[in-house]
XYZ file of C-alpha atoms in Angstrom:
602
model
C -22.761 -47.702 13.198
C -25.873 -45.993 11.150
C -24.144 -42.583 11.960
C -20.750 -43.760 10.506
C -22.106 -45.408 7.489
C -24.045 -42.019 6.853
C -20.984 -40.084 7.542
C -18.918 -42.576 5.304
C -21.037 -42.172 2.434
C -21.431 -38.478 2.875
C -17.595 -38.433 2.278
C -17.453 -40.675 -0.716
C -20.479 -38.734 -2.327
C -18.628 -35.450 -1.785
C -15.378 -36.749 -2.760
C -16.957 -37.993 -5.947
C -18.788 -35.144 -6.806
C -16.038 -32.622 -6.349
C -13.855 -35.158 -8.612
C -16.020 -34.545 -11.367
C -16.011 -30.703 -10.771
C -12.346 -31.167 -10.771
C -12.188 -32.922 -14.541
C -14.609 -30.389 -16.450
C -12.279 -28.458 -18.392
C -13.271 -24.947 -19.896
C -11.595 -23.342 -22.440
C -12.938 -20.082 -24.141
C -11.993 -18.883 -27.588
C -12.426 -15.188 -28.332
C -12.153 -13.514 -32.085
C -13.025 -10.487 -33.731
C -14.764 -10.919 -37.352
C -16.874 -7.561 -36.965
C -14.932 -4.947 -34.461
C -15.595 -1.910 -36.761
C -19.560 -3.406 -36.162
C -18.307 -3.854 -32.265
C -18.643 -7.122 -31.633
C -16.729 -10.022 -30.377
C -17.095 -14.594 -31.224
C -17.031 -16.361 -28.436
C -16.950 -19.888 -28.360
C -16.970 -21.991 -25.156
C -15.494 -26.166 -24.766
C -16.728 -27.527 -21.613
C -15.453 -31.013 -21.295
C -16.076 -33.678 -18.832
C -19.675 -32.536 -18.147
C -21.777 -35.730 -18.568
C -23.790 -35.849 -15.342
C -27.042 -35.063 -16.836
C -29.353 -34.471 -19.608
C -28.385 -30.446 -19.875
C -26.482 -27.698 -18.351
C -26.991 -24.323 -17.862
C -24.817 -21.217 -18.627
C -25.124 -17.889 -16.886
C -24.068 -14.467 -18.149
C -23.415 -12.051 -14.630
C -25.833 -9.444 -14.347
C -23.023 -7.225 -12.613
C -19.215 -6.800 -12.241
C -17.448 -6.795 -9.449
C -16.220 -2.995 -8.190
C -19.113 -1.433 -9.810
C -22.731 -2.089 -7.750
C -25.183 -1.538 -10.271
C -27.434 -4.546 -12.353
C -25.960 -3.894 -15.664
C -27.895 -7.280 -17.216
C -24.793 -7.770 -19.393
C -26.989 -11.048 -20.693
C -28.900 -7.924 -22.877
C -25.824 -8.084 -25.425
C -25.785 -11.686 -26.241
C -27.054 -12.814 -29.518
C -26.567 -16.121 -31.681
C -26.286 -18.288 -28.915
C -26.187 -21.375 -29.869
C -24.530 -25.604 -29.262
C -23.090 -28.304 -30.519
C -22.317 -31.796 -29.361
C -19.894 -33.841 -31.548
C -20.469 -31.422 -34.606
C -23.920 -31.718 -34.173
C -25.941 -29.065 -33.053
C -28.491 -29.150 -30.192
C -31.672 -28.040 -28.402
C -30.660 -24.611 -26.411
C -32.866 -22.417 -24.799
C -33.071 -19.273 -22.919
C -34.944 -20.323 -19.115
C -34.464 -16.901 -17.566
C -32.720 -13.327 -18.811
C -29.563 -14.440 -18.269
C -29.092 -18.040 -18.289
C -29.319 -20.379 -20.910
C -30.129 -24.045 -21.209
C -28.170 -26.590 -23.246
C -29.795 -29.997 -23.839
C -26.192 -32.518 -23.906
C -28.157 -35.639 -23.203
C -25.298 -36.512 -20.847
C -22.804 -35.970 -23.743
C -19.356 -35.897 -21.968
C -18.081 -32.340 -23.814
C -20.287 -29.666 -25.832
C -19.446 -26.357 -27.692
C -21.297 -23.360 -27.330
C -20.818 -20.264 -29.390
C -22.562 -16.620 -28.968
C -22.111 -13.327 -29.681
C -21.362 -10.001 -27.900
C -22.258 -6.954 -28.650
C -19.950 -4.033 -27.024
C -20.313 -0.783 -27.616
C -20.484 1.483 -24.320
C -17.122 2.883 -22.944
C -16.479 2.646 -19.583
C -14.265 0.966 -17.135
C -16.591 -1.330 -16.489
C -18.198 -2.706 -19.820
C -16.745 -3.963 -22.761
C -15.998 -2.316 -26.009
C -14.933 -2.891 -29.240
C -14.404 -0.992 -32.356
C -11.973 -1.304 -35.523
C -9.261 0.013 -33.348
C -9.331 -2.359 -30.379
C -10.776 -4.652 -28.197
C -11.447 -4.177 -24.245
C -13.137 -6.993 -22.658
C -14.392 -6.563 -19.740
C -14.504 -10.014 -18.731
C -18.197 -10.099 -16.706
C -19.347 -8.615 -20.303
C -17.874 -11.607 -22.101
C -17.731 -14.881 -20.502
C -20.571 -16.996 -19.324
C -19.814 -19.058 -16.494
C -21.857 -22.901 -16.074
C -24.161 -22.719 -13.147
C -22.704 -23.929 -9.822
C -18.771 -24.425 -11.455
C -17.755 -20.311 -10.039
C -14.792 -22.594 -8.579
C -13.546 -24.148 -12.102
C -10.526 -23.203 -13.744
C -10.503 -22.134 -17.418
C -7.947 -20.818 -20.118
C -8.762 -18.040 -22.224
C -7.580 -17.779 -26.223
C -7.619 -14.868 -27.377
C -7.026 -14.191 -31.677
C -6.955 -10.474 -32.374
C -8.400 -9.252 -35.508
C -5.985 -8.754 -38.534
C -2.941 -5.634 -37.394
C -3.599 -6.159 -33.549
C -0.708 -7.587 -32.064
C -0.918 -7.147 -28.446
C -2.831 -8.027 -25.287
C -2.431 -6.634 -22.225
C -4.111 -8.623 -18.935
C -3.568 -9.594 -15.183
C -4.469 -13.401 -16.122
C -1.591 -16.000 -16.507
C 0.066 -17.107 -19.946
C -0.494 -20.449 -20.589
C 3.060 -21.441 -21.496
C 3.749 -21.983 -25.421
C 0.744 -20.662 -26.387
C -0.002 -17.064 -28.032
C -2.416 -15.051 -26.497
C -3.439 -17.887 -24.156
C -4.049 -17.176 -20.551
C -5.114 -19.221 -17.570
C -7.738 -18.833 -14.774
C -7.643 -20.529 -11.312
C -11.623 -20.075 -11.525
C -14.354 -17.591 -12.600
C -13.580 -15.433 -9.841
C -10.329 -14.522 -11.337
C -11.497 -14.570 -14.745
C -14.112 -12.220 -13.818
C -11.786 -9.912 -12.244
C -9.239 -9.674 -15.055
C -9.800 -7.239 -18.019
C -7.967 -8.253 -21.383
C -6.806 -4.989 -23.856
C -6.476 -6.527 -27.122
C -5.051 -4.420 -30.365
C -1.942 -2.247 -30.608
C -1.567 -0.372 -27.245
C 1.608 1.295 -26.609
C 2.721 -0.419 -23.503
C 5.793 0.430 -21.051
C 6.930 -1.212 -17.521
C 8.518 -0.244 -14.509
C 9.448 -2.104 -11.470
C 8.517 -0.797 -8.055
C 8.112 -3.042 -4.307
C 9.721 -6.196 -5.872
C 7.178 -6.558 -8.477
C 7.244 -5.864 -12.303
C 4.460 -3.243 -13.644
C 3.182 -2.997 -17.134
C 1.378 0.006 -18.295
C -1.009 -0.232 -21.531
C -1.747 2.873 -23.325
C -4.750 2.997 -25.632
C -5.460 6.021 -27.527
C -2.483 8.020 -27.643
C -1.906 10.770 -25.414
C 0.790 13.561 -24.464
C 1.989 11.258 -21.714
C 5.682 11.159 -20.546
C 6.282 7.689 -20.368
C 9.985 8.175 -18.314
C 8.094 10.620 -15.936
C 5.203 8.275 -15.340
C 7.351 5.389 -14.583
C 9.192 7.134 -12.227
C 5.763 8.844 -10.128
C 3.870 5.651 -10.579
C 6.808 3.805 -8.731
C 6.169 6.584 -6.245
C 2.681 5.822 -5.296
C 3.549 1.751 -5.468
C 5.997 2.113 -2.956
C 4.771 4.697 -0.779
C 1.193 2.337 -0.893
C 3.030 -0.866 0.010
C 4.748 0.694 2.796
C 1.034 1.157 4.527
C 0.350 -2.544 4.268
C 3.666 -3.931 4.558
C 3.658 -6.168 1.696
C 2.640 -6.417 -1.973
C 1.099 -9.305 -2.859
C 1.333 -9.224 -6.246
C 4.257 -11.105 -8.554
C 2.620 -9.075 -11.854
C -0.033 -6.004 -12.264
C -1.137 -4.107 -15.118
C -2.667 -0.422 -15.801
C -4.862 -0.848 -18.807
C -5.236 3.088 -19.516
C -7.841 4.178 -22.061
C -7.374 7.816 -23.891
C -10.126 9.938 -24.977
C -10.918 13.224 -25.616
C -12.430 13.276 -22.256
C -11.863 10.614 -20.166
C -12.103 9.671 -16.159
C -13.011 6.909 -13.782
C -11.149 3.621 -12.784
C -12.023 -0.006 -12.023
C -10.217 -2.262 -9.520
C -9.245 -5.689 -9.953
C -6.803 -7.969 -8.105
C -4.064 -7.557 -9.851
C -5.254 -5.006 -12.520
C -6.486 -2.086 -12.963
C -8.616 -0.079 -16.105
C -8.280 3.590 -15.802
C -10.037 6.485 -18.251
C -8.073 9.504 -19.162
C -8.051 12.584 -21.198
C -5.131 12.050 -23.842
C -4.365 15.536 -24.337
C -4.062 16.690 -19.883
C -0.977 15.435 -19.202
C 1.112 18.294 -19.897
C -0.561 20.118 -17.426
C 0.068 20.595 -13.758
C -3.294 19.742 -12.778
C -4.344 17.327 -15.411
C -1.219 15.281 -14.653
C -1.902 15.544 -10.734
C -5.577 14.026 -11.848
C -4.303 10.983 -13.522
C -1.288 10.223 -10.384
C -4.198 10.329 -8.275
C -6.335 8.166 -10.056
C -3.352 6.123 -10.140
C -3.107 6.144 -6.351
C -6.419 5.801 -5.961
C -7.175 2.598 -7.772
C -4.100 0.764 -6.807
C -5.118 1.215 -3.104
C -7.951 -0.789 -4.061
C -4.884 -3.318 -4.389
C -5.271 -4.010 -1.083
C -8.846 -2.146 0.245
C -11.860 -3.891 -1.209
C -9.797 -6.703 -3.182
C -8.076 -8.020 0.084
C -9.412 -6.429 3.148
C -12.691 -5.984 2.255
C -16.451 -6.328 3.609
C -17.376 -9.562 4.587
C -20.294 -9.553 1.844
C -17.712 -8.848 -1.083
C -16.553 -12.502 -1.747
C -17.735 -14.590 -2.508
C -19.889 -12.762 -5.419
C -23.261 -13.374 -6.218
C -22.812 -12.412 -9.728
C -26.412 -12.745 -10.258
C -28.109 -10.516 -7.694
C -26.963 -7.169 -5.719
C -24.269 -8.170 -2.998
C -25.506 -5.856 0.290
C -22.764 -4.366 2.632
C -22.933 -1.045 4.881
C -19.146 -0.919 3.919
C -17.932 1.002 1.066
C -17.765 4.118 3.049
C -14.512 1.789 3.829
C -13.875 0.136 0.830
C -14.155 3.460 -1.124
C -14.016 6.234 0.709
C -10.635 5.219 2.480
C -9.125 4.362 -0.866
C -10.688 8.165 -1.922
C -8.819 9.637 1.462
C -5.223 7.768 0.844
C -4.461 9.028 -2.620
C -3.712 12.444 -1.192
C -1.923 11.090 1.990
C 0.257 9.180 -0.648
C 0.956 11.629 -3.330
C 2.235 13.858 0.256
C 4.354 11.310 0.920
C 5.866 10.405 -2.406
C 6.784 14.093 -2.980
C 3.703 14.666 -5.636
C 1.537 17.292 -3.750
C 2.857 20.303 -0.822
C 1.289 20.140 2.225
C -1.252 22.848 1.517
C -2.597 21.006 -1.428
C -2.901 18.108 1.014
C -5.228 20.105 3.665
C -7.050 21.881 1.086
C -7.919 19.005 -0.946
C -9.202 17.001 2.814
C -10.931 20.446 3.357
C -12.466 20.258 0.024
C -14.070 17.147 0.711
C -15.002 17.849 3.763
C -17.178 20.703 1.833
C -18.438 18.808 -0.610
C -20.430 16.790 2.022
C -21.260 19.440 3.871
C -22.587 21.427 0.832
C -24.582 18.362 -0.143
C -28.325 18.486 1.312
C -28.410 14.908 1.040
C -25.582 14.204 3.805
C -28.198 16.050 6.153
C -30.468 12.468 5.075
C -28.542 9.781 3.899
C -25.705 8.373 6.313
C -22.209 6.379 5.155
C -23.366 2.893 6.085
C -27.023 3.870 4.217
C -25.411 5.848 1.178
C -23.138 2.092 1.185
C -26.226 -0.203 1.138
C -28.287 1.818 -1.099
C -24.945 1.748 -3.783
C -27.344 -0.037 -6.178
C -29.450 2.537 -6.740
C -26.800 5.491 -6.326
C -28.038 8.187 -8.433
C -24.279 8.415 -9.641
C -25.171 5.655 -11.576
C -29.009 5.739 -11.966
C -28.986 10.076 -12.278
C -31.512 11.486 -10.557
C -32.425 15.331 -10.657
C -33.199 14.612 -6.924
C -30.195 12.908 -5.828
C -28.366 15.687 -4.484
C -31.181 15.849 -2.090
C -31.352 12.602 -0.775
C -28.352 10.995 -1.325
C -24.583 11.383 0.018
C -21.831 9.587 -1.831
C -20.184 6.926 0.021
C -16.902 7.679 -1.561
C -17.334 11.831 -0.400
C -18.183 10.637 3.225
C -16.050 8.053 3.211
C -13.101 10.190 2.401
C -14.389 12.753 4.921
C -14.711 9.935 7.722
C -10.763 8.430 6.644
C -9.770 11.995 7.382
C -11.412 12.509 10.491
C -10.471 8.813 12.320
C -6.871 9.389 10.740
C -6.416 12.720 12.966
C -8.509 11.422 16.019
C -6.369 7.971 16.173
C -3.126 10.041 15.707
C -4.140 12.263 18.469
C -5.463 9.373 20.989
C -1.632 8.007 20.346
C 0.203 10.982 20.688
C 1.377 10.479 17.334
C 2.609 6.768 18.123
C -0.570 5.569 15.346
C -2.205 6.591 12.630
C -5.217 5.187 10.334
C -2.464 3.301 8.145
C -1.889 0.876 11.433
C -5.781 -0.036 10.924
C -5.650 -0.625 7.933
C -2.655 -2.894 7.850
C -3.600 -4.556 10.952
C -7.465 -5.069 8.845
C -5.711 -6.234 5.379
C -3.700 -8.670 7.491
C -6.568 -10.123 9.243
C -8.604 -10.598 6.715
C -5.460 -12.302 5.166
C -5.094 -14.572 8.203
C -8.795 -15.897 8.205
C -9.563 -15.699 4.729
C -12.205 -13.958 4.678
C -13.503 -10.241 4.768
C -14.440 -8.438 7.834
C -17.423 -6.971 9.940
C -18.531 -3.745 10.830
C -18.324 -4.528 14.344
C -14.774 -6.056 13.514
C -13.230 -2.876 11.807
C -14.576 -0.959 14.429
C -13.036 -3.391 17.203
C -9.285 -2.867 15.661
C -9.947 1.186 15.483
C -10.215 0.930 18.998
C -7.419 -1.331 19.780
C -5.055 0.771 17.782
C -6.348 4.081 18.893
C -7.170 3.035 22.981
C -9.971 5.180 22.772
C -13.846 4.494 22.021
C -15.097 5.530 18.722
C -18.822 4.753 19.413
C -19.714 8.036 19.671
C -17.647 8.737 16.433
C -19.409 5.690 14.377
C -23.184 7.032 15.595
C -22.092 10.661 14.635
C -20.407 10.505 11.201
C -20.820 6.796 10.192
C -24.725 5.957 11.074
C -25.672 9.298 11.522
C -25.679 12.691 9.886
C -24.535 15.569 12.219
C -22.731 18.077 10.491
C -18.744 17.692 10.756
C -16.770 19.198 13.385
C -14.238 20.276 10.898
C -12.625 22.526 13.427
C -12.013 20.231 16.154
C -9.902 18.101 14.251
C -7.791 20.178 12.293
C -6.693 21.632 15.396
C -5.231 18.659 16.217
C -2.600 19.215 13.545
C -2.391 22.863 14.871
C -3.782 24.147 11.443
C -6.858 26.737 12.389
C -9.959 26.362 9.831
C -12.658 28.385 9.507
C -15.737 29.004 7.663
C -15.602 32.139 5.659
C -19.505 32.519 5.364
C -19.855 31.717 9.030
C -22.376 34.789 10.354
C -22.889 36.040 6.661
C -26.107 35.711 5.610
C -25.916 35.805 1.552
C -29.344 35.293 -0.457
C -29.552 32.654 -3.007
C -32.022 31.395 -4.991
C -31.321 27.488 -4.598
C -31.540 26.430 -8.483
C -29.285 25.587 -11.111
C -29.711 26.056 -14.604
C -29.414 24.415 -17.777
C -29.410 26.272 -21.318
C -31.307 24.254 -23.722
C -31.663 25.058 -27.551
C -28.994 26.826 -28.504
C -29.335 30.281 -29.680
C -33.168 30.138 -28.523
C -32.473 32.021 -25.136
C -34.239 29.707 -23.332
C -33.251 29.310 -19.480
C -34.411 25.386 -18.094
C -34.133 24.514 -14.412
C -31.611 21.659 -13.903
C -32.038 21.394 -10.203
C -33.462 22.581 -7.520
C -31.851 22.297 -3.721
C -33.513 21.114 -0.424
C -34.597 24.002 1.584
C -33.817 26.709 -0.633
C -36.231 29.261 -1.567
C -36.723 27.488 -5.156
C -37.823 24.753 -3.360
C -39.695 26.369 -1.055
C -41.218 28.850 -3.566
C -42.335 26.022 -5.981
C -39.748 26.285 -8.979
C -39.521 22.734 -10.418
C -37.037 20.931 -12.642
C -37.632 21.190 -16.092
C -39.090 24.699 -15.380
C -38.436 27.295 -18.894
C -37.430 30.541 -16.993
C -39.531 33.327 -18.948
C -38.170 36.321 -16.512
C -36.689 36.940 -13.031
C -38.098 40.265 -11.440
C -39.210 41.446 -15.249
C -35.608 39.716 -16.855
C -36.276 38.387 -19.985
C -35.234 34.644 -20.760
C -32.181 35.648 -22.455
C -30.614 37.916 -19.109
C -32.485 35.366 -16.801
C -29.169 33.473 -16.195
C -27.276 36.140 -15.645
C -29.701 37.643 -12.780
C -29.801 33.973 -11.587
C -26.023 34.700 -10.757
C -26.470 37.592 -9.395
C -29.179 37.099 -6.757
C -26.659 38.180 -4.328
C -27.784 41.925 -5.270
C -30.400 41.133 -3.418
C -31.013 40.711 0.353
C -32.018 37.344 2.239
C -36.323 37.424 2.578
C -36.778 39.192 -0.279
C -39.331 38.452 -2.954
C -38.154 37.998 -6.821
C -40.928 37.160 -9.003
C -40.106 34.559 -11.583
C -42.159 33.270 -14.491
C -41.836 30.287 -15.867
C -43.363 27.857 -18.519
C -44.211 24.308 -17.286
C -45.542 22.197 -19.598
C -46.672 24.652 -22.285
C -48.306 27.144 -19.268
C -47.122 30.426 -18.394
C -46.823 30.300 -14.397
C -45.944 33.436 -11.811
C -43.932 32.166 -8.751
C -43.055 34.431 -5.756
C -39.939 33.144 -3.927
C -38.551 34.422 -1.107
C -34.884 34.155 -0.852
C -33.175 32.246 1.496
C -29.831 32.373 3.071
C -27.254 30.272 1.330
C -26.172 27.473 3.721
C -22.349 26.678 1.677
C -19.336 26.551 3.545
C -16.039 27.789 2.135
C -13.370 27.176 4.649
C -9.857 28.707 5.070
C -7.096 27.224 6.855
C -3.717 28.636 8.858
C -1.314 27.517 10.580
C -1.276 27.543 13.987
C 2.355 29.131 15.191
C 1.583 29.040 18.247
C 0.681 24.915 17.900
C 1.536 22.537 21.193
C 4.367 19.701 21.054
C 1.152 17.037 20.667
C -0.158 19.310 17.941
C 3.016 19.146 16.319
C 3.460 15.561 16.544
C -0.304 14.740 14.846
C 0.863 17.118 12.284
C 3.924 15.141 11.164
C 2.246 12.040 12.253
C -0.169 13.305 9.709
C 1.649 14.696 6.788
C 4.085 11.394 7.153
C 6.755 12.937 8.872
């Protein structure tokens, strides 16, 4: 009888306390009074809140997509609250929360401001032109509500008349958009000013594309090669499951990189590269790239990627998955949709796969480490080290999606391929709502291959042999070889940086693992006085060619380090690069054949 009663009450307490959840209402307001001073009003209702004597708000430290502690709290200033037009006690409790003192009022106001004024993907920016909000940059969420829904106004500054945003329109109301809960808010970027934007409709569901910055973009082209890559990317996974999605694309000068988001995506491009054969080929593949992400990481995805902790790293041995896959699949696609020839195809896989191997950190640093250690990636945090210790998880991963594609294909016979995995993964993770193992993507490699990839995972995913690039290209029937196999060319192992223009001065910008540099003692930040009697101003041209000289000799090099002359002797070392070449195998078996049209997508 005790149990039931307990049990009873359990379920009234829990009933009443989501109830209450249930009734807060928050509604955000955003405006732009300064944008040419870059920053963005926000002002926050939270209704039905009277529990107890305060609440607390909490800026993320991080957004989802990008691993790195960006303490987004550090551009908040003028917080401050009101209850019933009055205003009231707040106070910062830690670096990015803030306390509000209601005294069980049932609904306060809280307004700050946000300073934005770094452009990337992932952060928020404003200026006199337009407004991107990154949404983790913008919105505070109250602590232990993730799970409340919200609506978003947003009132652009005078001559912006757009906004362009995966959230949902709240219906008869301008610039007003819904959110089931902060996830979703988080996850949705909002372009506010006067983008150009354009649609197209591709796998049932409508596409709108925002153009910021201008750009010598052919809008009828684009629409037809992004409908392309949708199609060709929904076919792997059987389904979209999108009714909406938007490309916010920002044009600059220079401009790169892409964020994911669930029904979004923000992509940086150079305005003018279009017109170009390559430059265009860049952007389609960023294109493919993030909107694989559609499915890998915001669908199937590690099991420690949802829910977020949006306060503290989230730890997975994953994105070699999550990112390197969706680094592999653009080229696959673009083959597919007609965009790239088969050579480009193997050379760009081949490229990769030299990347890694040309890295002395993928001699150190495995996928599933390179994954966990993704908050302090030296991509994000630089390092003049990094190269050393550190292999990218996207580089790897790609290299690892190539090599599991090829061995599944040729387990089957050509029946199977990686893109059975990967649908057979997204749907799983579909069915039990939640993301997957290691062990569990692992498990379903097998099953669709009928092979064991232990060996595989301990060689390429948890360890760091080199790649047995030959092996399994041959089973495509395309022959690849190393063309500085047996050659044994001299290098010094250092790369250079010229520094004061017009100065001569030669400074050393890296120096690489196992090279003579490194051996010989040649540090970053080294001046280069002479090379073998050079003077500074020839120095980086005898840097270049070092290949006049014969592995085990001894250049002398003087340097300056800080402010002292120094004499190194460093004996050169054999350069350890790969350069590979491919052919085609005429000779190839019926099973080669099959992996290789397996492989290209028949």
């Amino acid at each position: 009888m005790f149990i039931k009663k307990s049990i009873f009450g359990l379920i009234v307490f829990l009933s009443i306390t989501m109830a209450a959840k249930s009734q807060v209402k928050i509604a955000f307001q955003v405006s732009f009074t300064e944008p040419q001073a870059h920053y963005a009003e926000v002002e926050m209702n939270m209704a039905g809140i009277a529990t107890k004597n305060y609440v607390d708000v909490k800026m993320p430290v991080w957004t989802p997509g990008s691993y790195l502690v960006r303490e987004f709290a550090k551009s908040v200033e003028g917080f401050g609250a009101t209850v019933g037009g009055k205003a009231v006690k707040a106070e910062k409790v830690n670096k990015n929360t803030w306390r509000v003192y209601t005294a069980k009022a049932n609904a306060v106001k809280i307004n700050y401001r946000v300073y934005a004024f770094e452009i990337s993907v992932r952060t928020a920016f404003i200026d006199a032109s337009h407004a991107f909000l990154s949404s983790a940059n913008i919105f505070m969420f109250p602590a232990g509500m993730i799970k409340t829904p919200s609506t978003v106004k947003i009132i652009p500054f005078t001559g912006w008349d757009k906004v362009s945003t995966g959230l949902e329109p709240v219906a008869g109301q301008k610039f007003t958009y819904t959110a089931p809960d902060f996830d979703i808010l988080y996850d949705s970027p909002l372009e506010v000013g006067n983008q150009d934007i354009f649609e197209f409709t591709a796998a049932g569901v409508k596409h709108e594309v925002a153009m910021y910055g201008g750009g010598n973009y052919d809008k009828e082209r684009l629409k037809v090669d992004m409908a392309k890559i949708v199609e060709q990317e929904t076919a792997v996974f059987g389904e979209n499951p999108n009714k909406h999605y938007t490309f916010i694309v920002h044009n600059y000068a220079q401009g790169g990189g892409g964020l994911e988001h669930l029904n979004s995506t923000v992509l940086g491009a150079s305005r003018n590269a279009y017109s170009s054969e390559r430059g265009y080929q860049g952007f389609l593949g960023l294109v493919a790239h993030e909107y694989f992400h559609l499915w890998n990481v915001k669908r199937l995805r590690p099991i420690a990627l949802g829910p977020f902790d949006y306060e503290n790293e989230n730890y997975t041995t994953n994105l070699w998955i999550a990112e390197g896959f969706t680094s592999y699949y653009p080229n696959k696609v673009m083959l597919r949709a007609g965009l790239i020839n088969p050579e480009g195809f193997v050379n760009a896989n081949l490229g990769g796969i030299g990347t890694v191997m040309n890295t002395p950190g993928s001699k150190i640093n495995s996928a599933a480490e390179s994954s966990f250690n993704a908050w302090i990636n030296p991509a994000y945090r630089p390092s003049e080290n990094g190269n050393n210790t550190f292999i990218s998880y996207y580089s790897k991963g790609q290299v690892i999606g190539n090599l599991m594609d090829l061995e599944i294909i040729n387990a089957t016979k050509g029946a199977k391929s990686l893109d059975d995995v990967m649908k057979a993964m997204y749907l799983q993770c579909k069915t039990l709502k939640r993301g997957y193992t290691d062990a569990e993507f692992k498990a379903m490699v097998e099953k669709v291959s009928g092979i064991s990839f232990t060996n595989f995972w301990d060689k390429y995913v948890t360890g760091t042999v080199d790649i047995e690039y030959a092996k399994y290209f041959a089973y495509a029937g395309i022959n690849v070889v190393n063309e500085n196999e047996g050659k044994s060319i001299p290098y010094l192992g250092a790369s250079v940086a010229r520094t004061s223009v017009g100065t001569g001065k030669v400074i050393i910008g890296s120096v690489s693992r196992g090279s003579g540099a490194w051996n010989g003692g040649l540090n970053v930040n080294d001046e280069v006085v002479t090379i073998d009697g050079a003077p500074a101003e020839m120095a980086l041209e005898k840097m270049s060619q070092i290949t006049s000289k014969k592995v085990g000799d001894v250049i002398k090099v003087s340097i300056v380090r800080d402010g002292l002359k120094k004499d190194l002797d460093i004996t050169l070392t054999a350069n350890p690069a790969v350069r590979f070449i491919s052919t085609i195998n005429e000779n190839a078996t019926p099973l080669q054949l099959a992996v290789r049209k397996k492989w290209f997508g028949n």
